[in-house]
Amino acid sequence: MTTTKTPTTTRRGALKTLAAGAGAAALPLWARYTHAQTATPIRIGFQKHATGIGAAYGRWYDRASQAAITKINAEGGVNGRPLELVTEDDGTDPKRGAEVLEKFANQSRCDVAFGTLFSHVVIGSAPRAGELKLPYFVVSEGTHVASGMLNRWTMQPGITDVKSQVLSMAPFITGTLGKKVTMIYPDYGFGYDHRDNLTPAVEAAGGEVVAQIAIPPTETSFTKYFPKIPRDTEVIYHVMVGPAVLTFVKEMGEFFGPSRPEIFGFIDSLEAVDIASPGLDFLEGTYFWEGMPRYLQDDAPDYVRKYRDAVGIDATGASVEDPRDVSTAGHMFGCWETLHVIKAGMEAAGYSGPEDRQLLIEAVEAMEEMPGGIAHPQGPKRFNGKTHQVFGQQYISQVEGGKLIRRKTVAVEDTFYPDQVDYTTRSF
């Protein structure tokens, strides 16, 4: 007779595992894995943007992931087994991304895949994850997960999506900065999420998007785009990505000079860029959305300080080893949090190997409340198992004295929007 393993978790049980593990750290090293049925590592396939336009993110996603793996293993691993990160460069390329997932599943024998940021890579990779029945935990921000365009094997439980971010920013933009908004965004999937969601959000908040300017993410010079900004623009909304973001921000300042409109940016335009860089003085007084504050805020809880120490960033968000190496603090926390969700899901599902992958997905779908803490240093979150998307606090910071100072924290509840899909009704 064949026995079938069934999930032994309730939502409450699954959530308890998010805070578990603190006591395990007190165990001696020899004792931490003795209760496991096997000491074989659980292999996490890390789809890393080591090269291509996402390389700066890939470098810091790797550091955050390695730090999380070290912490989790020091606390006894998952179900008594250590985690092992198996890293492959996807070149920030959709075709290569799908090939990497194939390698994870069929050559490296990974249990799950995770880590992808750039939305075109996610969209190009997720169908293959579904075909391989490989749990695919993305750290992308794209609304493609929650929109329903992907599959049940793809989840985004560690970082919020663009739609929720934009909806929560629009009232501040129109209520504080101005009603007539021109948006500048990258010409690919992530940028389209901003384009498609900002206009209705601004209109709902009593404003108007007067122009939308798309720029290729591989562009290296931006001056030719700025004359397209209408004269009646009161607020410039910018979100750019790629290796030329510093050039973009500098050239915007050179174009406008002291008579600039109000400016609200997404930190993507300055990720891995030192705000004190020459030519960025004009940003003084402007605002940014941040997924997690880059600068250590005075009232930061102890768990935020511990997380920053673990990933190796100083009070300015730069590497403790090299102050010129500025982190992608507004996004990389998603890797740390996603790995803790994977741990919690595997423990709730009693995961023992690839045959339990479906149970893992179902266990994560059962999660809901994710309290702020060392497993979730960005702040408290709520996971929607139907849409496979997490919702969390958002931060609005202002450049003051060459630093990013948090001015507003938007509550989790203010980021919700109606469900567009119920993945739990789809087959595996």
PDB file of C-alpha atoms in Angstrom, residues 25-241:
ATOM      1  CA  ALA A  25      21.556  28.818  17.225  1.00  0.00           C
ATOM      2  CA  ALA A  26      22.489  27.811  20.767  1.00  0.00           C
ATOM      3  CA  LEU A  27      23.153  24.197  19.729  1.00  0.00           C
ATOM      4  CA  PRO A  28      26.742  23.064  19.168  1.00  0.00           C
ATOM      5  CA  LEU A  29      27.640  22.593  15.506  1.00  0.00           C
ATOM      6  CA  TRP A  30      27.807  18.801  15.761  1.00  0.00           C
ATOM      7  CA  ALA A  31      24.256  18.624  17.111  1.00  0.00           C
ATOM      8  CA  ARG A  32      22.432  20.842  14.638  1.00  0.00           C
ATOM      9  CA  TYR A  33      21.884  18.253  11.903  1.00  0.00           C
ATOM     10  CA  THR A  34      21.794  15.013  13.931  1.00  0.00           C
ATOM     11  CA  HIS A  35      18.002  14.734  13.960  1.00  0.00           C
ATOM     12  CA  ALA A  36      17.665  14.848  10.171  1.00  0.00           C
ATOM     13  CA  GLN A  37      16.907  11.685   8.214  1.00  0.00           C
ATOM     14  CA  THR A  38      19.644  12.743   5.806  1.00  0.00           C
ATOM     15  CA  ALA A  39      22.440  15.285   5.979  1.00  0.00           C
ATOM     16  CA  THR A  40      22.203  15.867   2.215  1.00  0.00           C
ATOM     17  CA  PRO A  41      21.934  19.632   1.634  1.00  0.00           C
ATOM     18  CA  ILE A  42      18.759  21.200   0.309  1.00  0.00           C
ATOM     19  CA  ARG A  43      19.923  22.809  -2.918  1.00  0.00           C
ATOM     20  CA  ILE A  44      18.638  26.277  -3.751  1.00  0.00           C
ATOM     21  CA  GLY A  45      19.202  27.267  -7.369  1.00  0.00           C
ATOM     22  CA  PHE A  46      20.099  30.975  -7.418  1.00  0.00           C
ATOM     23  CA  GLN A  47      19.378  32.589 -10.796  1.00  0.00           C
ATOM     24  CA  LYS A  48      21.885  35.430 -10.579  1.00  0.00           C
ATOM     25  CA  HIS A  49      22.203  38.479 -12.789  1.00  0.00           C
ATOM     26  CA  ALA A  50      25.998  38.250 -12.659  1.00  0.00           C
ATOM     27  CA  THR A  51      26.356  39.942 -16.039  1.00  0.00           C
ATOM     28  CA  GLY A  52      24.169  42.172 -18.207  1.00  0.00           C
ATOM     29  CA  ILE A  53      22.159  45.205 -17.136  1.00  0.00           C
ATOM     30  CA  GLY A  54      21.230  43.617 -13.803  1.00  0.00           C
ATOM     31  CA  ALA A  55      24.800  42.964 -12.623  1.00  0.00           C
ATOM     32  CA  ALA A  56      24.791  45.504  -9.766  1.00  0.00           C
ATOM     33  CA  TYR A  57      21.650  43.923  -8.374  1.00  0.00           C
ATOM     34  CA  GLY A  58      23.029  40.429  -8.919  1.00  0.00           C
ATOM     35  CA  ARG A  59      26.122  41.227  -6.868  1.00  0.00           C
ATOM     36  CA  TRP A  60      24.114  42.394  -3.875  1.00  0.00           C
ATOM     37  CA  TYR A  61      21.373  39.795  -4.274  1.00  0.00           C
ATOM     38  CA  ASP A  62      24.173  37.269  -3.941  1.00  0.00           C
ATOM     39  CA  ARG A  63      25.536  38.864  -0.769  1.00  0.00           C
ATOM     40  CA  ALA A  64      22.117  39.010   0.864  1.00  0.00           C
ATOM     41  CA  SER A  65      21.422  35.401  -0.128  1.00  0.00           C
ATOM     42  CA  GLN A  66      24.755  34.126   1.139  1.00  0.00           C
ATOM     43  CA  ALA A  67      24.201  35.930   4.441  1.00  0.00           C
ATOM     44  CA  ALA A  68      20.732  34.396   4.830  1.00  0.00           C
ATOM     45  CA  ILE A  69      22.050  30.923   4.046  1.00  0.00           C
ATOM     46  CA  THR A  70      24.793  31.352   6.660  1.00  0.00           C
ATOM     47  CA  LYS A  71      22.258  32.463   9.285  1.00  0.00           C
ATOM     48  CA  ILE A  72      19.762  29.694   8.550  1.00  0.00           C
ATOM     49  CA  ASN A  73      22.448  26.990   8.586  1.00  0.00           C
ATOM     50  CA  ALA A  74      23.870  28.327  11.865  1.00  0.00           C
ATOM     51  CA  GLU A  75      20.396  27.842  13.348  1.00  0.00           C
ATOM     52  CA  GLY A  76      20.166  24.222  12.246  1.00  0.00           C
ATOM     53  CA  GLY A  77      19.186  24.534   8.596  1.00  0.00           C
ATOM     54  CA  VAL A  78      15.810  23.324   7.357  1.00  0.00           C
ATOM     55  CA  ASN A  79      14.326  20.158   8.807  1.00  0.00           C
ATOM     56  CA  GLY A  80      17.785  19.418  10.144  1.00  0.00           C
ATOM     57  CA  ARG A  81      19.450  19.752   6.742  1.00  0.00           C
ATOM     58  CA  PRO A  82      21.803  22.523   5.611  1.00  0.00           C
ATOM     59  CA  LEU A  83      20.948  24.791   2.695  1.00  0.00           C
ATOM     60  CA  GLU A  84      23.325  25.019  -0.240  1.00  0.00           C
ATOM     61  CA  LEU A  85      23.226  27.835  -2.800  1.00  0.00           C
ATOM     62  CA  VAL A  86      23.820  26.701  -6.392  1.00  0.00           C
ATOM     63  CA  THR A  87      24.530  29.802  -8.474  1.00  0.00           C
ATOM     64  CA  GLU A  88      24.207  30.253 -12.234  1.00  0.00           C
ATOM     65  CA  ASP A  89      24.559  33.460 -14.251  1.00  0.00           C
ATOM     66  CA  ASP A  90      21.512  34.163 -16.408  1.00  0.00           C
ATOM     67  CA  GLY A  91      23.135  37.184 -18.081  1.00  0.00           C
ATOM     68  CA  THR A  92      19.961  39.178 -17.278  1.00  0.00           C
ATOM     69  CA  ASP A  93      18.617  37.478 -20.408  1.00  0.00           C
ATOM     70  CA  PRO A  94      15.221  35.712 -20.756  1.00  0.00           C
ATOM     71  CA  LYS A  95      16.450  32.867 -22.985  1.00  0.00           C
ATOM     72  CA  ARG A  96      19.417  32.202 -20.749  1.00  0.00           C
ATOM     73  CA  GLY A  97      17.132  32.384 -17.721  1.00  0.00           C
ATOM     74  CA  ALA A  98      15.033  29.467 -18.972  1.00  0.00           C
ATOM     75  CA  GLU A  99      18.201  27.505 -19.710  1.00  0.00           C
ATOM     76  CA  VAL A 100      19.424  28.105 -16.160  1.00  0.00           C
ATOM     77  CA  LEU A 101      16.197  26.676 -14.725  1.00  0.00           C
ATOM     78  CA  GLU A 102      16.637  23.621 -16.931  1.00  0.00           C
ATOM     79  CA  LYS A 103      20.128  23.162 -15.531  1.00  0.00           C
ATOM     80  CA  PHE A 104      18.915  23.561 -11.962  1.00  0.00           C
ATOM     81  CA  ALA A 105      16.286  20.869 -12.412  1.00  0.00           C
ATOM     82  CA  ASN A 106      18.089  18.310 -14.558  1.00  0.00           C
ATOM     83  CA  GLN A 107      21.794  18.707 -13.843  1.00  0.00           C
ATOM     84  CA  SER A 108      22.259  20.372 -10.464  1.00  0.00           C
ATOM     85  CA  ARG A 109      19.304  18.547  -8.899  1.00  0.00           C
ATOM     86  CA  CYS A 110      18.109  21.651  -7.106  1.00  0.00           C
ATOM     87  CA  ASP A 111      15.050  21.504  -4.897  1.00  0.00           C
ATOM     88  CA  VAL A 112      13.840  24.997  -5.817  1.00  0.00           C
ATOM     89  CA  ALA A 113      14.924  28.013  -7.860  1.00  0.00           C
ATOM     90  CA  PHE A 114      14.899  31.610  -6.672  1.00  0.00           C
ATOM     91  CA  GLY A 115      16.357  35.075  -6.908  1.00  0.00           C
ATOM     92  CA  THR A 116      15.361  36.548 -10.259  1.00  0.00           C
ATOM     93  CA  LEU A 117      14.891  40.321 -10.410  1.00  0.00           C
ATOM     94  CA  PHE A 118      14.448  41.675 -13.948  1.00  0.00           C
ATOM     95  CA  SER A 119      10.899  41.121 -15.122  1.00  0.00           C
ATOM     96  CA  HIS A 120      11.709  40.107 -18.701  1.00  0.00           C
ATOM     97  CA  VAL A 121      13.868  37.303 -17.287  1.00  0.00           C
ATOM     98  CA  VAL A 122      11.060  36.184 -14.963  1.00  0.00           C
ATOM     99  CA  ILE A 123       8.537  36.199 -17.793  1.00  0.00           C
ATOM    100  CA  GLY A 124      10.923  34.228 -20.005  1.00  0.00           C
ATOM    101  CA  SER A 125      11.784  31.715 -17.277  1.00  0.00           C
ATOM    102  CA  ALA A 126       8.509  31.063 -15.436  1.00  0.00           C
ATOM    103  CA  PRO A 127       6.888  28.921 -18.175  1.00  0.00           C
ATOM    104  CA  ARG A 128       9.873  26.556 -18.042  1.00  0.00           C
ATOM    105  CA  ALA A 129       9.617  26.383 -14.244  1.00  0.00           C
ATOM    106  CA  GLY A 130       5.992  25.305 -14.691  1.00  0.00           C
ATOM    107  CA  GLU A 131       6.944  22.629 -17.212  1.00  0.00           C
ATOM    108  CA  LEU A 132       9.706  21.340 -14.937  1.00  0.00           C
ATOM    109  CA  LYS A 133       7.414  21.534 -11.870  1.00  0.00           C
ATOM    110  CA  LEU A 134      10.203  23.436 -10.144  1.00  0.00           C
ATOM    111  CA  PRO A 135       9.142  25.882  -7.409  1.00  0.00           C
ATOM    112  CA  TYR A 136      10.297  29.292  -8.629  1.00  0.00           C
ATOM    113  CA  PHE A 137      10.535  32.039  -5.988  1.00  0.00           C
ATOM    114  CA  VAL A 138      11.172  35.372  -7.694  1.00  0.00           C
ATOM    115  CA  VAL A 139      12.376  38.626  -6.129  1.00  0.00           C
ATOM    116  CA  SER A 140      11.311  40.847  -8.973  1.00  0.00           C
ATOM    117  CA  GLU A 141       8.664  43.439  -7.968  1.00  0.00           C
ATOM    118  CA  GLY A 142       6.922  42.864 -11.277  1.00  0.00           C
ATOM    119  CA  THR A 143       3.130  42.614 -11.223  1.00  0.00           C
ATOM    120  CA  HIS A 144       3.329  39.712 -13.677  1.00  0.00           C
ATOM    121  CA  VAL A 145       2.989  37.238 -10.783  1.00  0.00           C
ATOM    122  CA  ALA A 146      -0.124  38.781  -9.228  1.00  0.00           C
ATOM    123  CA  SER A 147      -1.637  39.558 -12.643  1.00  0.00           C
ATOM    124  CA  GLY A 148      -2.142  35.857 -13.339  1.00  0.00           C
ATOM    125  CA  MET A 149       0.085  35.659 -16.431  1.00  0.00           C
ATOM    126  CA  LEU A 150       2.428  33.037 -14.914  1.00  0.00           C
ATOM    127  CA  ASN A 151       1.719  29.701 -13.185  1.00  0.00           C
ATOM    128  CA  ARG A 152       1.191  28.004  -9.855  1.00  0.00           C
ATOM    129  CA  TRP A 153       4.878  27.120  -9.522  1.00  0.00           C
ATOM    130  CA  THR A 154       5.939  30.786  -9.512  1.00  0.00           C
ATOM    131  CA  MET A 155       5.644  32.872  -6.317  1.00  0.00           C
ATOM    132  CA  GLN A 156       6.773  36.265  -5.042  1.00  0.00           C
ATOM    133  CA  PRO A 157       6.605  36.077  -1.225  1.00  0.00           C
ATOM    134  CA  GLY A 158       9.574  38.272  -0.262  1.00  0.00           C
ATOM    135  CA  ILE A 159       9.119  41.589  -2.070  1.00  0.00           C
ATOM    136  CA  THR A 160       6.123  43.763  -2.943  1.00  0.00           C
ATOM    137  CA  ASP A 161       5.029  44.415  -6.513  1.00  0.00           C
ATOM    138  CA  VAL A 162       4.960  47.603  -8.581  1.00  0.00           C
ATOM    139  CA  LYS A 163       1.191  47.937  -8.583  1.00  0.00           C
ATOM    140  CA  SER A 164       0.985  48.012  -4.786  1.00  0.00           C
ATOM    141  CA  GLN A 165       3.954  50.398  -4.620  1.00  0.00           C
ATOM    142  CA  VAL A 166       2.521  52.823  -7.171  1.00  0.00           C
ATOM    143  CA  LEU A 167      -0.955  52.815  -5.621  1.00  0.00           C
ATOM    144  CA  SER A 168       0.543  53.711  -2.251  1.00  0.00           C
ATOM    145  CA  MET A 169       2.730  56.513  -3.659  1.00  0.00           C
ATOM    146  CA  ALA A 170       0.157  58.322  -5.828  1.00  0.00           C
ATOM    147  CA  PRO A 171      -1.734  60.095  -2.984  1.00  0.00           C
ATOM    148  CA  PHE A 172       1.533  61.506  -1.649  1.00  0.00           C
ATOM    149  CA  ILE A 173       2.637  62.705  -5.084  1.00  0.00           C
ATOM    150  CA  THR A 174      -0.592  64.551  -5.917  1.00  0.00           C
ATOM    151  CA  GLY A 175      -1.241  65.725  -2.373  1.00  0.00           C
ATOM    152  CA  THR A 176       2.257  67.032  -1.634  1.00  0.00           C
ATOM    153  CA  LEU A 177       4.132  67.712  -4.870  1.00  0.00           C
ATOM    154  CA  GLY A 178       1.737  68.537  -7.706  1.00  0.00           C
ATOM    155  CA  LYS A 179      -1.144  67.384  -9.873  1.00  0.00           C
ATOM    156  CA  LYS A 180       0.426  67.298 -13.353  1.00  0.00           C
ATOM    157  CA  VAL A 181       2.861  64.403 -13.605  1.00  0.00           C
ATOM    158  CA  THR A 182       5.287  63.358 -16.340  1.00  0.00           C
ATOM    159  CA  MET A 183       6.643  59.851 -15.942  1.00  0.00           C
ATOM    160  CA  ILE A 184       9.971  58.519 -17.252  1.00  0.00           C
ATOM    161  CA  TYR A 185      10.313  54.749 -17.218  1.00  0.00           C
ATOM    162  CA  PRO A 186      12.338  51.886 -18.762  1.00  0.00           C
ATOM    163  CA  ASP A 187      10.986  50.431 -21.995  1.00  0.00           C
ATOM    164  CA  TYR A 188      10.366  46.840 -20.890  1.00  0.00           C
ATOM    165  CA  GLY A 189       8.073  44.821 -18.615  1.00  0.00           C
ATOM    166  CA  PHE A 190       8.995  46.423 -15.290  1.00  0.00           C
ATOM    167  CA  GLY A 191       8.573  49.882 -16.785  1.00  0.00           C
ATOM    168  CA  TYR A 192       5.231  48.922 -18.294  1.00  0.00           C
ATOM    169  CA  ASP A 193       3.990  48.004 -14.818  1.00  0.00           C
ATOM    170  CA  HIS A 194       4.740  51.580 -13.767  1.00  0.00           C
ATOM    171  CA  ARG A 195       3.221  53.012 -16.952  1.00  0.00           C
ATOM    172  CA  ASP A 196       0.012  51.014 -16.694  1.00  0.00           C
ATOM    173  CA  ASN A 197      -0.568  51.527 -12.976  1.00  0.00           C
ATOM    174  CA  LEU A 198       0.575  55.088 -12.336  1.00  0.00           C
ATOM    175  CA  THR A 199      -1.960  56.826 -14.599  1.00  0.00           C
ATOM    176  CA  PRO A 200      -5.109  55.396 -12.961  1.00  0.00           C
ATOM    177  CA  ALA A 201      -3.562  55.783  -9.507  1.00  0.00           C
ATOM    178  CA  VAL A 202      -2.734  59.444 -10.076  1.00  0.00           C
ATOM    179  CA  GLU A 203      -6.173  60.114 -11.568  1.00  0.00           C
ATOM    180  CA  ALA A 204      -7.834  58.446  -8.578  1.00  0.00           C
ATOM    181  CA  ALA A 205      -5.789  60.759  -6.351  1.00  0.00           C
ATOM    182  CA  GLY A 206      -6.956  63.860  -8.218  1.00  0.00           C
ATOM    183  CA  GLY A 207      -4.034  64.323 -10.595  1.00  0.00           C
ATOM    184  CA  GLU A 208      -3.165  63.817 -14.249  1.00  0.00           C
ATOM    185  CA  VAL A 209      -0.302  62.100 -16.059  1.00  0.00           C
ATOM    186  CA  VAL A 210       0.494  64.590 -18.831  1.00  0.00           C
ATOM    187  CA  ALA A 211       3.234  62.552 -20.534  1.00  0.00           C
ATOM    188  CA  GLN A 212       4.793  59.086 -20.514  1.00  0.00           C
ATOM    189  CA  ILE A 213       8.387  58.801 -21.744  1.00  0.00           C
ATOM    190  CA  ALA A 214       9.833  55.331 -22.305  1.00  0.00           C
ATOM    191  CA  ILE A 215      13.626  54.912 -22.440  1.00  0.00           C
ATOM    192  CA  PRO A 216      15.458  51.692 -23.397  1.00  0.00           C
ATOM    193  CA  PRO A 217      17.168  50.243 -20.296  1.00  0.00           C
ATOM    194  CA  THR A 218      20.394  49.906 -22.284  1.00  0.00           C
ATOM    195  CA  GLU A 219      20.478  53.625 -23.190  1.00  0.00           C
ATOM    196  CA  THR A 220      23.681  55.472 -22.247  1.00  0.00           C
ATOM    197  CA  SER A 221      22.673  59.096 -22.937  1.00  0.00           C
ATOM    198  CA  PHE A 222      19.388  60.708 -21.980  1.00  0.00           C
ATOM    199  CA  THR A 223      19.535  64.396 -22.901  1.00  0.00           C
ATOM    200  CA  LYS A 224      17.453  63.901 -26.051  1.00  0.00           C
ATOM    201  CA  TYR A 225      14.497  62.666 -23.985  1.00  0.00           C
ATOM    202  CA  PHE A 226      14.115  65.605 -21.607  1.00  0.00           C
ATOM    203  CA  PRO A 227      12.732  68.130 -24.161  1.00  0.00           C
ATOM    204  CA  LYS A 228       9.717  65.811 -24.444  1.00  0.00           C
ATOM    205  CA  ILE A 229       8.637  66.814 -20.942  1.00  0.00           C
ATOM    206  CA  PRO A 230       5.604  69.168 -21.234  1.00  0.00           C
ATOM    207  CA  ARG A 231       6.073  72.700 -19.934  1.00  0.00           C
ATOM    208  CA  ASP A 232       3.120  72.424 -17.562  1.00  0.00           C
ATOM    209  CA  THR A 233       4.661  69.452 -15.721  1.00  0.00           C
ATOM    210  CA  GLU A 234       4.598  69.965 -11.960  1.00  0.00           C
ATOM    211  CA  VAL A 235       6.152  66.636 -10.975  1.00  0.00           C
ATOM    212  CA  ILE A 236       8.652  64.364 -12.735  1.00  0.00           C
ATOM    213  CA  TYR A 237       8.198  60.733 -11.765  1.00  0.00           C
ATOM    214  CA  HIS A 238      11.269  58.719 -12.700  1.00  0.00           C
ATOM    215  CA  VAL A 239      12.245  55.080 -12.439  1.00  0.00           C
ATOM    216  CA  MET A 240      15.269  53.899 -14.416  1.00  0.00           C
ATOM    217  CA  VAL A 241      17.413  50.769 -14.282  1.00  0.00           C
TER     218      VAL A 241
END
